[in-house]
Coordinates of C-alpha atoms in Angstrom, one line a residue:
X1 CA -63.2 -63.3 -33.3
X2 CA -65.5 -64.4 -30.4
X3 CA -66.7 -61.5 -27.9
X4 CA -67.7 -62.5 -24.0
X5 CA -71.1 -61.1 -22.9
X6 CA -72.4 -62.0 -19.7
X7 CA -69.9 -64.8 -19.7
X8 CA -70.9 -66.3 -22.4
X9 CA -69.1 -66.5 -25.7
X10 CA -70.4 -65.2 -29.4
X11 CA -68.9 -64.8 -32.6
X12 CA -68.4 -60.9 -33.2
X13 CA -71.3 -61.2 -35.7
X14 CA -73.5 -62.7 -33.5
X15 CA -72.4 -60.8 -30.6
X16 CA -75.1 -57.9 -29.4
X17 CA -77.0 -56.0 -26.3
X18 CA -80.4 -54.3 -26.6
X19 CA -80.8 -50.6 -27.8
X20 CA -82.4 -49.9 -24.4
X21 CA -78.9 -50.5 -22.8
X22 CA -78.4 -47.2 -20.7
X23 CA -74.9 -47.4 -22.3
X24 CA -76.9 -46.8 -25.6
X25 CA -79.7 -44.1 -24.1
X26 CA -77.0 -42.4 -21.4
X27 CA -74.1 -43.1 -22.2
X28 CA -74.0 -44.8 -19.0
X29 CA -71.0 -47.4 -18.1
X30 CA -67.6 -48.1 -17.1
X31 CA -64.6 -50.1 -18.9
X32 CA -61.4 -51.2 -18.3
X33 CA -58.3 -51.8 -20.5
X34 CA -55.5 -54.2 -20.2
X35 CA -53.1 -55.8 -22.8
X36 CA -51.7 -59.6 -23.4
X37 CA -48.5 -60.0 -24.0
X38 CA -48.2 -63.9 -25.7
X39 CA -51.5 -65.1 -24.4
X40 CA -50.8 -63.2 -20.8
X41 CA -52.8 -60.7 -19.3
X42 CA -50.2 -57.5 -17.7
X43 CA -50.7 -56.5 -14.3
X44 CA -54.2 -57.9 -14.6
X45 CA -55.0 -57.5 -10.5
X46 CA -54.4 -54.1 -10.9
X47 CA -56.9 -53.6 -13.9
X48 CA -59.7 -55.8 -11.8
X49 CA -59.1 -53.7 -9.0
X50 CA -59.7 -50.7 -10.4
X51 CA -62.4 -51.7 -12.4
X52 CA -64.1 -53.4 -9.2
X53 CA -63.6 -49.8 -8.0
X54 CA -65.2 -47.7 -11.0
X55 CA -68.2 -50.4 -10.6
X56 CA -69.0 -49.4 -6.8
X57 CA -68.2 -45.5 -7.7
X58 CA -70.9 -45.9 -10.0
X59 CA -73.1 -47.9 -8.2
X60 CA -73.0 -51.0 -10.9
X61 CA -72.9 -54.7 -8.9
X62 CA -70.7 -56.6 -11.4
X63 CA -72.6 -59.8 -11.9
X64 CA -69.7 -61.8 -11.6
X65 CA -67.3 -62.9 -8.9
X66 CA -63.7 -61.5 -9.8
X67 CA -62.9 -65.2 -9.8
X68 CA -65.3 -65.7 -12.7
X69 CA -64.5 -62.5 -14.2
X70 CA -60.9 -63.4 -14.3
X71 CA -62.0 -66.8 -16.0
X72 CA -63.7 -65.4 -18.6
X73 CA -61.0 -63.1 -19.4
X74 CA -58.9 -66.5 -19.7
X75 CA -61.6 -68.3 -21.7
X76 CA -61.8 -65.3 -24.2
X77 CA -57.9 -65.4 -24.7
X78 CA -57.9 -69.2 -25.4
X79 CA -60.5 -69.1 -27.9
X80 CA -59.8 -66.0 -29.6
X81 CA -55.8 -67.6 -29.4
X82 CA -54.4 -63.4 -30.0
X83 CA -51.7 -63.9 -28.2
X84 CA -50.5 -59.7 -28.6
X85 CA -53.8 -58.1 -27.8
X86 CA -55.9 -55.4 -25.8
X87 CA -58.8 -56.4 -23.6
X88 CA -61.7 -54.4 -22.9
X89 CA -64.1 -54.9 -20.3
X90 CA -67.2 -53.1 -20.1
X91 CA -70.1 -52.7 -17.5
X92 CA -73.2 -51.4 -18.6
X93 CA -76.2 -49.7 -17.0
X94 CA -78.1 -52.2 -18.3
X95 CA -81.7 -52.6 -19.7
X96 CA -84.2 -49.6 -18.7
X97 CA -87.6 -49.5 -19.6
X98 CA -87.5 -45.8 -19.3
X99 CA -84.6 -45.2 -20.9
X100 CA -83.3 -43.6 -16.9
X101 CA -83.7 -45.9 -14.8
X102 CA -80.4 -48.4 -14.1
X103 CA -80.7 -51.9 -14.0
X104 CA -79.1 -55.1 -13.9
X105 CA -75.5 -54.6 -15.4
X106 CA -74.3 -56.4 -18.5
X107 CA -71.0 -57.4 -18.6
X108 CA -69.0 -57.0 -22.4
X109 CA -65.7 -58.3 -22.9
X110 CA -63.8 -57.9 -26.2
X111 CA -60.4 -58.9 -27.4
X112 CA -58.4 -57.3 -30.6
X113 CA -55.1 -57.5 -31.8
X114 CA -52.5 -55.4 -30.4
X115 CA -49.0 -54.5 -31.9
X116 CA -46.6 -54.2 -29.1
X117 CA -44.3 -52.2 -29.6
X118 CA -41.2 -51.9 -27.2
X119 CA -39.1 -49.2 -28.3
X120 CA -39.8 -45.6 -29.6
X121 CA -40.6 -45.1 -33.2
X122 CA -39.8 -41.0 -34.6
X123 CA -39.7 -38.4 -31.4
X124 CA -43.0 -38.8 -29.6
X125 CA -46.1 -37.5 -29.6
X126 CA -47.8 -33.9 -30.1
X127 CA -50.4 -32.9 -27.7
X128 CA -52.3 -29.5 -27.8
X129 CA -53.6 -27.9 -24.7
X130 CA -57.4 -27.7 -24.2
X131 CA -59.0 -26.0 -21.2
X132 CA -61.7 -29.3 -19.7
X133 CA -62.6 -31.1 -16.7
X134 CA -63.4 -34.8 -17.1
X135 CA -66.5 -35.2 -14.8
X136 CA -66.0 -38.3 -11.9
X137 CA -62.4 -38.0 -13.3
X138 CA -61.3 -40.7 -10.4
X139 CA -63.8 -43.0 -12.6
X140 CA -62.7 -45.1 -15.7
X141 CA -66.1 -44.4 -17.6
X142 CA -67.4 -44.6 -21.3
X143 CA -68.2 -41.0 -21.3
X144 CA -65.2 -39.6 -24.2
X145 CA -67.8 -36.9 -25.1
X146 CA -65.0 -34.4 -24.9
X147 CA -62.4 -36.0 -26.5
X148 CA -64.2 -37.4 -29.5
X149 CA -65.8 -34.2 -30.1
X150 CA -62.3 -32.2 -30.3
X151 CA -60.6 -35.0 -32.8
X152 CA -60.9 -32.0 -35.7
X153 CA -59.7 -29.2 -33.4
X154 CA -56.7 -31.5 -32.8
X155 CA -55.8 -32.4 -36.1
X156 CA -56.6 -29.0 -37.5
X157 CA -53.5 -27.5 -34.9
X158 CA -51.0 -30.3 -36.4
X159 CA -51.4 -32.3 -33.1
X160 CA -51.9 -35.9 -32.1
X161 CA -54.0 -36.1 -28.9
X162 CA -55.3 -33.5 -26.2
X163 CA -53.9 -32.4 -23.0
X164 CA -55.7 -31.5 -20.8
X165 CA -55.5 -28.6 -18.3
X166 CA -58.3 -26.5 -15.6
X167 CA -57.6 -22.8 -15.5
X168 CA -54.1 -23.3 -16.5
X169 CA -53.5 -26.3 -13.9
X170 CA -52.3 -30.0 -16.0
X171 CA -54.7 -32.8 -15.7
X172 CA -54.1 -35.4 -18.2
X173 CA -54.7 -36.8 -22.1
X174 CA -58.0 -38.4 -22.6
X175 CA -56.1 -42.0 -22.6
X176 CA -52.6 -41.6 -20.9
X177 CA -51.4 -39.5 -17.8
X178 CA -48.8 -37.1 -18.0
X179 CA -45.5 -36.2 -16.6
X180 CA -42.9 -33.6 -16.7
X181 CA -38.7 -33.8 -16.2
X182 CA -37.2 -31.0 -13.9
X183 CA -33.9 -30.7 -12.7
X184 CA -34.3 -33.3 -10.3
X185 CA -38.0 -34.7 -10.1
X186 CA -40.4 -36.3 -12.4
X187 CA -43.2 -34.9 -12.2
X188 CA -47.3 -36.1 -12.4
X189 CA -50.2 -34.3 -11.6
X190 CA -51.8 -35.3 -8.1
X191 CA -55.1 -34.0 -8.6
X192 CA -58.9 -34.3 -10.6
X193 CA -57.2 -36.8 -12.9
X194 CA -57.7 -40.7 -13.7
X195 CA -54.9 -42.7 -11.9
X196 CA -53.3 -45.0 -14.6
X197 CA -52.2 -48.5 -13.6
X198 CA -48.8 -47.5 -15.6
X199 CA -48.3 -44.4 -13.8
X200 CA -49.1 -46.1 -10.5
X201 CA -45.6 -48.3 -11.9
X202 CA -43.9 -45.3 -12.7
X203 CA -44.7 -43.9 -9.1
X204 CA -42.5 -46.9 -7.9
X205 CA -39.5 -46.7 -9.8
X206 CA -35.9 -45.6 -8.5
X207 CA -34.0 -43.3 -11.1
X208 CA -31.0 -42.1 -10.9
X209 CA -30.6 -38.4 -9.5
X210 CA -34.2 -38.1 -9.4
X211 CA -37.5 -37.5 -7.1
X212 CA -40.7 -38.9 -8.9
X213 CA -43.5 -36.9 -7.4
X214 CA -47.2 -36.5 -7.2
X215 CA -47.6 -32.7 -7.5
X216 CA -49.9 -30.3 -9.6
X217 CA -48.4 -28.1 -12.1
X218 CA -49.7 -25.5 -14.7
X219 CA -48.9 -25.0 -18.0
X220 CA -46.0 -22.8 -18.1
X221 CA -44.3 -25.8 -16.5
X222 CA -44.9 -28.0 -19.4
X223 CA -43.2 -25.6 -21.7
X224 CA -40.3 -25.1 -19.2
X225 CA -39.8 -28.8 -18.6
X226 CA -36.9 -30.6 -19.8
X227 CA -38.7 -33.4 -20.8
X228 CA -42.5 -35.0 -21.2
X229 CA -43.6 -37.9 -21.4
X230 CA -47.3 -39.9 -21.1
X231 CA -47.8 -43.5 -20.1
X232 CA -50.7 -45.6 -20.8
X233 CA -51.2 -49.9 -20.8
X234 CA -50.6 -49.5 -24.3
X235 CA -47.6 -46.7 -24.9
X236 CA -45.8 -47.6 -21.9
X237 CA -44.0 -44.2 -21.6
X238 CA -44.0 -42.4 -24.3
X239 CA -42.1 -39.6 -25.0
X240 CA -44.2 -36.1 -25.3
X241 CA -41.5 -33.3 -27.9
X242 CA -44.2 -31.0 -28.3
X243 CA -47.1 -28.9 -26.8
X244 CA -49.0 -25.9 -28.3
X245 CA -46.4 -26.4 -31.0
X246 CA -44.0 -25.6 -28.6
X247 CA -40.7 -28.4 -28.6
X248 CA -40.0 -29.9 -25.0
X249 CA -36.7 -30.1 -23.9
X250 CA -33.8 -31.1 -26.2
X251 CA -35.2 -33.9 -28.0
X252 CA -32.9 -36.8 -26.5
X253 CA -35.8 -37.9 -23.7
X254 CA -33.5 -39.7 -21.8
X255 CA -35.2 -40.2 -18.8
X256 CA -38.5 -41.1 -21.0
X257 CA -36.0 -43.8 -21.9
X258 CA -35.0 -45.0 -18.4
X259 CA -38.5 -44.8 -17.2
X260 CA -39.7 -47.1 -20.0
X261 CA -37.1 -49.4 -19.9
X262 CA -37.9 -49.9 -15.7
X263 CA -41.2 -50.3 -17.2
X264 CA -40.4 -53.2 -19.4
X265 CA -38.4 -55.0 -16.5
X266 CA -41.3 -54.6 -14.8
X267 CA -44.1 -56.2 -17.4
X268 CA -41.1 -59.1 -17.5
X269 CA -41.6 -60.0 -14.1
X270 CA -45.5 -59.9 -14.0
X271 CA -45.5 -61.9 -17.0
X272 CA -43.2 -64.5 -15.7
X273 CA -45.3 -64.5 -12.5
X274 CA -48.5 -65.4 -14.7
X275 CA -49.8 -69.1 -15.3
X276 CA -49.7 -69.9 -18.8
X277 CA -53.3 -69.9 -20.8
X278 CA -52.1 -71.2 -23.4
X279 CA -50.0 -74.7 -23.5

């Protein structure tokens, strides 16, 4: 497995940046996530642009031009030849003397497998309410203080991930948005929140006898809801059945179904769009 750093390849053994790092001292960075599907990077102008983004938010120049970015993204896929994977991208504070001070950024890019999986396995996913405020939440940033820290608070209450709400008002999981099924809308919360590539997808979907809306909620709405669902580069949309131990809806997630299904139409067409990496 070879790992990109400052565009240029290492072997994952050889492959290192200095303890100095601010990633290492602060925990100062940003990242980005995408996934290959058979060599081919999904929605990958999206990912860039957001990640160009985070960098300026953040005040990190990206020592690349997106051009070069976007080749060794391509260069990293050929050698590693994965064609199911995830790609991270990280931007570092880079190396301070003082351990404060920010610096030229480094520029990590790693490549694992990833199983991709297209259709729902058992009912969803549990999430357990937790009252926290990501800080910069607009921001795609190493900083999963929060999350990491709570791992045994979720486990211990039977769950499988955090949601995450302020003074009773929705946000979002650590790694996935969230959205709710009324009568007639789906629902995602507007505000304080990281907006996901897939949920900017979702946001542009036609269903059926439904509004899909940007709109904050609280809690009470979640358990009212007819259905729940998150979406993420990796789960698509993924269907939510309980929260605070509390099941969501009737169980059939059918428009957790529809939505995901739009979603795979969707991935098709990016992916036939894309040049082929490998030949």
């Amino acid at each position: 497995m070879y790992v990109s750093i400052n565009n240029q390849l290492f072997s994952q053994e050889e492959a290192n940046i200095s303890v100095s790092d601010l990633s290492v001292q602060r925990g100062y960075g940003i990242f980005d996530f995408l996934k290959t599907i058979n060599y081919k990077p999904v929605f990958l102008e999206d990912y860039l642009n957001r990640f160009y983004h985070s960098a300026k938010e953040m005040h990190l120049p990206v020592p690349f031009s997106r051009t070069e970015l976007q080749e060794a993204i391509e260069g990293l896929i050929d050698k590693n030849n994965i064609p199911n994977s995830g790609i991270k991208i990280i931007l570092t504070g880079g190396y301070s003397e003082d351990g404060y001070t920010m610096s030229k950024p480094n520029l990590v890019i790693v490549q694992s497998p990833l199983e991709i999986n297209e259709h729902y396995a058992g009912n969803g996913v549990s999430l357990v309410t937790y009252n926290h405020q990501r800080q910069i939440p607009h921001v795609k940033t190493i900083d999963y203080l929060q999350a990491i820290r709570l791992q045994l608070f979720v486990k211990e209450r039977g769950a499988e991930d955090l949601l995450y709400h302020q003074n009773g008002f929705i946000r979002e999981c650590p790694r996935a948005n969230f959205f709710i099924v009324t009568e007639k809308e789906i629902v995602t919360p507007n505000s304080e929140i990281l907006k996901g590539i897939t949920r900017s997808k979702i946001l542009s979907l036609k269903i059926d006898g439904y509004t899909i809306v940007e709109r904050d909620f609280k809690l009470e709405d979640v358990y009212k809801a007819k259905e729940a669902f998150i979406s993420s580069s990796t789960k698509n949309a993924f269907p939510v059945y309980q929260v605070d131990g509390k099941q969501i809806g009737d169980g059939q997630n059918k428009i957790a179904k529809l939505v995901n299904g739009q979603l795979l139409e969707l991935i098709k067409l990016n992916q036939e769009q894309v040049a082929d990496i490998k030949v």
